[in-house]
PDB file of C-alpha atoms in Angstrom:
ATOM      1  CA  MET A 245      -0.469 -19.549   8.911  1.00 53.00           C
ATOM      2  CA  LYS A 246      -3.634 -17.734   9.679  1.00 56.00           C
ATOM      3  CA  ARG A 247      -2.376 -16.607  13.175  1.00 59.00           C
ATOM      4  CA  PRO A 248       0.624 -14.297  11.628  1.00 59.00           C
ATOM      5  CA  ILE A 249      -1.875 -12.747   9.146  1.00 59.00           C
ATOM      6  CA  PHE A 250      -4.463 -11.977  12.063  1.00 54.00           C
ATOM      7  CA  ILE A 251      -1.726 -10.319  14.191  1.00 59.00           C
ATOM      8  CA  LEU A 252      -0.468  -8.221  11.520  1.00 57.00           C
ATOM      9  CA  ILE A 253      -4.011  -7.008  10.742  1.00 60.00           C
ATOM     10  CA  ALA A 254      -4.666  -6.229  14.373  1.00 55.00           C
ATOM     11  CA  LEU A 255      -1.374  -4.253  14.659  1.00 55.00           C
ATOM     12  CA  ILE A 256      -2.399  -2.122  11.583  1.00 58.00           C
ATOM     13  CA  LEU A 257      -5.842  -1.376  12.921  1.00 55.00           C
ATOM     14  CA  LEU A 258      -4.541  -0.757  16.479  1.00 55.00           C
ATOM     15  CA  LEU A 259      -1.569   1.604  15.230  1.00 54.00           C
ATOM     16  CA  PRO A 260      -3.531   4.923  15.514  1.00 53.00           C
ATOM     17  CA  ALA A 261      -4.416   4.312  19.143  1.00 50.00           C
ATOM     18  CA  TYR A 262      -0.670   4.373  20.027  1.00 49.00           C
ATOM     19  CA  LEU A 263       0.307   7.484  18.077  1.00 49.00           C
ATOM     20  CA  PRO A 264       0.907  10.898  19.696  1.00 49.00           C
ATOM     21  CA  LEU A 265      -1.724  13.141  18.351  1.00 48.00           C
ATOM     22  CA  SER A 266      -1.037  16.220  20.844  1.00 45.00           C
ATOM     23  CA  ALA A 267      -0.363  19.649  19.426  1.00 39.00           C
ATOM     24  CA  GLN A 268       3.060  19.655  21.311  1.00 43.00           C
ATOM     25  CA  ALA A 269       4.388  16.780  19.077  1.00 47.00           C
ATOM     26  CA  LYS A 270       5.453  19.049  16.306  1.00 62.00           C
ATOM     27  CA  LYS A 271       8.275  16.694  14.822  1.00 84.00           C
ATOM     28  CA  TYR A 272       5.950  13.984  13.699  1.00 84.00           C
ATOM     29  CA  CYS A 273       2.178  13.377  13.590  1.00 90.00           C
ATOM     30  CA  TYR A 274      -0.444  10.571  12.534  1.00 91.00           C
ATOM     31  CA  LYS A 275      -1.203  10.581   8.822  1.00 89.00           C
ATOM     32  CA  GLY A 276      -3.927   8.222   7.374  1.00 91.00           C
ATOM     33  CA  GLU A 277      -5.027   7.891   3.679  1.00 89.00           C
ATOM     34  CA  ILE A 278      -7.674   6.034   1.735  1.00 90.00           C
ATOM     35  CA  LEU A 279      -6.877   5.083  -1.963  1.00 87.00           C
ATOM     36  CA  VAL A 280      -9.722   4.253  -4.469  1.00 88.00           C
ATOM     37  CA  GLY A 281      -8.588   3.406  -7.898  1.00 84.00           C
ATOM     38  CA  GLY A 282      -7.623   0.763 -10.367  1.00 80.00           C
ATOM     39  CA  GLU A 283      -4.893  -0.836 -11.910  1.00 76.00           C
ATOM     40  CA  ILE A 284      -3.915  -2.199 -15.511  1.00 76.00           C
ATOM     41  CA  GLY A 285      -2.823  -5.965 -15.536  1.00 69.00           C
ATOM     42  CA  LEU A 286       0.538  -6.491 -17.672  1.00 66.00           C
ATOM     43  CA  SER A 287       0.597 -10.204 -17.339  1.00 59.00           C
ATOM     44  CA  GLU A 288      -1.576 -13.162 -18.131  1.00 57.00           C
ATOM     45  CA  ASN A 289      -2.106 -13.972 -14.641  1.00 54.00           C
ATOM     46  CA  PHE A 290      -4.540 -11.244 -13.874  1.00 57.00           C
ATOM     47  CA  GLY A 291      -6.193  -8.497 -15.811  1.00 66.00           C
ATOM     48  CA  SER A 292      -7.252  -5.162 -14.762  1.00 77.00           C
ATOM     49  CA  MET A 293      -8.643  -4.680 -11.199  1.00 82.00           C
ATOM     50  CA  ALA A 294     -10.300  -1.969  -9.108  1.00 87.00           C
ATOM     51  CA  CYS A 295      -8.872  -1.342  -5.636  1.00 88.00           C
ATOM     52  CA  LEU A 296      -9.646   0.155  -2.253  1.00 91.00           C
ATOM     53  CA  SER A 297      -6.893   0.362   0.374  1.00 92.00           C
ATOM     54  CA  THR A 298      -6.053   2.407   3.612  1.00 94.00           C
ATOM     55  CA  THR A 299      -2.590   3.117   4.970  1.00 94.00           C
ATOM     56  CA  HIS A 300      -1.825   4.610   8.546  1.00 95.00           C
ATOM     57  CA  GLY A 301       1.428   5.771   9.882  1.00 95.00           C
ATOM     58  CA  ILE A 302       3.658   8.638  11.158  1.00 95.00           C
ATOM     59  CA  LYS A 303       4.567  11.516   9.063  1.00 90.00           C
ATOM     60  CA  TYR A 304       7.680  13.426  10.049  1.00 89.00           C
ATOM     61  CA  SER A 305       8.439  17.126   9.691  1.00 81.00           C
ATOM     62  CA  SER A 306      11.381  16.193   7.278  1.00 82.00           C
ATOM     63  CA  GLY A 307       8.717  15.062   4.847  1.00 86.00           C
ATOM     64  CA  SER A 308       9.195  11.378   5.632  1.00 91.00           C
ATOM     65  CA  PHE A 309       6.296   8.879   6.178  1.00 93.00           C
ATOM     66  CA  VAL A 310       6.436   5.311   7.603  1.00 96.00           C
ATOM     67  CA  GLY A 311       3.328   3.346   8.065  1.00 96.00           C
ATOM     68  CA  ALA A 312       1.404   0.143   7.251  1.00 96.00           C
ATOM     69  CA  GLY A 313      -1.766  -0.743   5.226  1.00 96.00           C
ATOM     70  CA  ILE A 314      -4.220  -3.229   3.962  1.00 95.00           C
ATOM     71  CA  GLY A 315      -6.426  -3.195   0.856  1.00 92.00           C
ATOM     72  CA  SER A 316      -8.558  -5.113  -1.449  1.00 91.00           C
ATOM     73  CA  TYR A 317      -8.177  -5.653  -5.173  1.00 87.00           C
ATOM     74  CA  PHE A 318     -11.218  -7.166  -7.180  1.00 86.00           C
ATOM     75  CA  ASN A 319     -12.314  -7.616 -10.785  1.00 79.00           C
ATOM     76  CA  LEU A 320     -15.742  -8.439 -12.591  1.00 75.00           C
ATOM     77  CA  ALA A 321     -14.752 -12.096 -12.788  1.00 76.00           C
ATOM     78  CA  GLY A 322     -14.919 -12.311  -9.005  1.00 80.00           C
ATOM     79  CA  ASP A 323     -11.150 -12.664  -8.449  1.00 82.00           C
ATOM     80  CA  PHE A 324      -9.831 -10.635  -5.430  1.00 87.00           C
ATOM     81  CA  GLU A 325      -6.570 -10.094  -3.396  1.00 89.00           C
ATOM     82  CA  ILE A 326      -5.918  -8.674  -0.021  1.00 92.00           C
ATOM     83  CA  PRO A 327      -2.588  -6.966   0.211  1.00 92.00           C
ATOM     84  CA  VAL A 328      -0.907  -6.182   3.619  1.00 95.00           C
ATOM     85  CA  TYR A 329       2.116  -4.075   3.491  1.00 96.00           C
ATOM     86  CA  GLY A 330       4.580  -1.699   5.134  1.00 96.00           C
ATOM     87  CA  LYS A 331       4.831   1.651   3.325  1.00 96.00           C
ATOM     88  CA  PHE A 332       7.737   4.308   3.290  1.00 95.00           C
ATOM     89  CA  MET A 333       7.258   7.806   1.397  1.00 94.00           C
ATOM     90  CA  GLN A 334       9.667  10.783   1.284  1.00 93.00           C
ATOM     91  CA  SER A 335       8.028  14.015  -0.130  1.00 90.00           C
ATOM     92  CA  PHE A 336       9.874  17.320  -1.182  1.00 87.00           C
ATOM     93  CA  ALA A 337       7.990  20.428  -0.186  1.00 77.00           C
ATOM     94  CA  ALA A 338       7.918  22.713  -3.275  1.00 67.00           C
ATOM     95  CA  SER A 339       5.046  24.536  -1.519  1.00 75.00           C
ATOM     96  CA  GLN A 340       2.581  23.708   1.258  1.00 75.00           C
ATOM     97  CA  ASP A 341      -0.069  22.720  -1.430  1.00 82.00           C
ATOM     98  CA  LEU A 342       2.306  21.081  -3.976  1.00 88.00           C
ATOM     99  CA  ARG A 343       4.584  18.176  -2.874  1.00 89.00           C
ATOM    100  CA  PRO A 344       6.289  15.765  -5.202  1.00 93.00           C
ATOM    101  CA  TYR A 345       7.255  12.290  -3.490  1.00 93.00           C
ATOM    102  CA  PHE A 346       8.536   8.815  -4.046  1.00 95.00           C
ATOM    103  CA  GLY A 347       7.973   5.737  -2.001  1.00 95.00           C
ATOM    104  CA  ALA A 348       7.536   1.940  -1.785  1.00 95.00           C
ATOM    105  CA  SER A 349       5.229  -0.647  -0.347  1.00 94.00           C
ATOM    106  CA  ILE A 350       6.550  -3.994   0.664  1.00 95.00           C
ATOM    107  CA  GLY A 351       4.471  -6.860   1.981  1.00 95.00           C
ATOM    108  CA  GLY A 352       2.350 -10.005   0.983  1.00 94.00           C
ATOM    109  CA  VAL A 353      -0.819 -10.655  -0.742  1.00 92.00           C
ATOM    110  CA  LEU A 354      -3.439 -13.357  -0.181  1.00 91.00           C
ATOM    111  CA  ASN A 355      -5.773 -14.070  -3.031  1.00 87.00           C
ATOM    112  CA  ASP A 356      -9.081 -15.747  -3.321  1.00 86.00           C
ATOM    113  CA  LYS A 357      -7.640 -19.079  -3.807  1.00 85.00           C
ATOM    114  CA  LEU A 358      -5.676 -18.733  -0.549  1.00 87.00           C
ATOM    115  CA  ARG A 359      -2.351 -18.380  -2.238  1.00 87.00           C
ATOM    116  CA  ILE A 360       0.314 -16.129  -0.757  1.00 89.00           C
ATOM    117  CA  SER A 361       2.406 -13.869  -2.794  1.00 89.00           C
ATOM    118  CA  VAL A 362       5.323 -11.367  -2.269  1.00 91.00           C
ATOM    119  CA  TYR A 363       4.161  -7.717  -2.832  1.00 89.00           C
ATOM    120  CA  ILE A 364       6.676  -5.000  -3.796  1.00 91.00           C
ATOM    121  CA  SER A 365       5.358  -1.678  -5.220  1.00 90.00           C
ATOM    122  CA  PRO A 366       7.620   1.443  -5.778  1.00 94.00           C
ATOM    123  CA  GLU A 367       5.702   4.682  -6.659  1.00 93.00           C
ATOM    124  CA  VAL A 368       6.226   8.223  -7.722  1.00 94.00           C
ATOM    125  CA  GLY A 369       3.669  11.031  -7.544  1.00 92.00           C
ATOM    126  CA  ILE A 370       2.598  14.420  -6.411  1.00 92.00           C
ATOM    127  CA  GLU A 371       0.290  15.671  -3.608  1.00 88.00           C
ATOM    128  CA  ILE A 372      -1.877  18.470  -4.299  1.00 88.00           C
ATOM    129  CA  GLY A 373      -3.532  19.574  -1.076  1.00 82.00           C
ATOM    130  CA  ARG A 374      -5.471  16.763   0.193  1.00 82.00           C
ATOM    131  CA  PHE A 375      -5.276  14.753  -3.110  1.00 86.00           C
ATOM    132  CA  LYS A 376      -2.647  12.504  -4.430  1.00 86.00           C
ATOM    133  CA  PHE A 377      -1.859  11.626  -8.130  1.00 89.00           C
ATOM    134  CA  PHE A 378       0.693   8.823  -8.672  1.00 88.00           C
ATOM    135  CA  ALA A 379       1.984   5.929 -10.759  1.00 88.00           C
ATOM    136  CA  ASN A 380       3.389   2.856  -9.344  1.00 85.00           C
ATOM    137  CA  TYR A 381       4.438  -0.719 -10.498  1.00 85.00           C
ATOM    138  CA  SER A 382       3.093  -3.601  -8.415  1.00 83.00           C
ATOM    139  CA  TYR A 383       5.141  -6.804  -8.463  1.00 84.00           C
ATOM    140  CA  ARG A 384       3.667 -10.017  -7.138  1.00 81.00           C
ATOM    141  CA  ASN A 385       5.249 -13.426  -7.117  1.00 82.00           C
ATOM    142  CA  TYR A 386       3.133 -16.291  -5.687  1.00 78.00           C
ATOM    143  CA  LEU A 387       5.317 -18.443  -3.608  1.00 74.00           C
ATOM    144  CA  ASP A 388       4.159 -21.657  -5.234  1.00 68.00           C
ATOM    145  CA  GLU A 389       5.071 -20.618  -8.756  1.00 62.00           C
ATOM    146  CA  ALA A 390       8.374 -19.985 -10.627  1.00 50.00           C
ATOM    147  CA  ILE A 391       9.735 -16.555 -10.829  1.00 47.00           C
ATOM    148  CA  ASP A 392       8.987 -16.498 -14.538  1.00 46.00           C
ATOM    149  CA  ASN A 393       5.284 -16.419 -13.933  1.00 47.00           C
ATOM    150  CA  ALA A 394       5.391 -13.395 -11.631  1.00 50.00           C
ATOM    151  CA  ASP A 395       2.541 -10.908 -11.952  1.00 52.00           C
ATOM    152  CA  HIS A 396       3.253  -7.279 -12.948  1.00 51.00           C
ATOM    153  CA  ARG A 397       1.003  -4.456 -12.628  1.00 53.00           C
ATOM    154  CA  LEU A 398       0.926  -0.778 -13.411  1.00 51.00           C
ATOM    155  CA  TYR A 399      -1.485   1.785 -11.716  1.00 46.00           C
TER     156      TYR A 399
END
């Protein structure tokens, strides 16, 4: 079980080394982002948590983005989670500095009790220059629990 997670983390960290970064590659380029924020818990499983995550991938000239990321979620009670996910985004360029978008992240979460969860998170937002403002819904369903006990969160 530890081996697939280690391989996935290694691939995410090595992804930028294999992307073409030359000025001649105008159709696509590397894009990385760091997210610092928080979320509001909507279930009894977890309360509100702070988060730090990073996503890296390829942004195409059509406005599409495909990448992968890893993060950490934690609260004052000492609970934490580590999501590993693939991400897709599509932006619509209203102007160079103002870009509305929608996207989704799909992957898995490992928590402090070494439990694994399915992770699905659709999002909508707007990019203004180098900043991003968004709302998303994070769905987590631990594999050893019934579907009725799924964890729902809103950023």
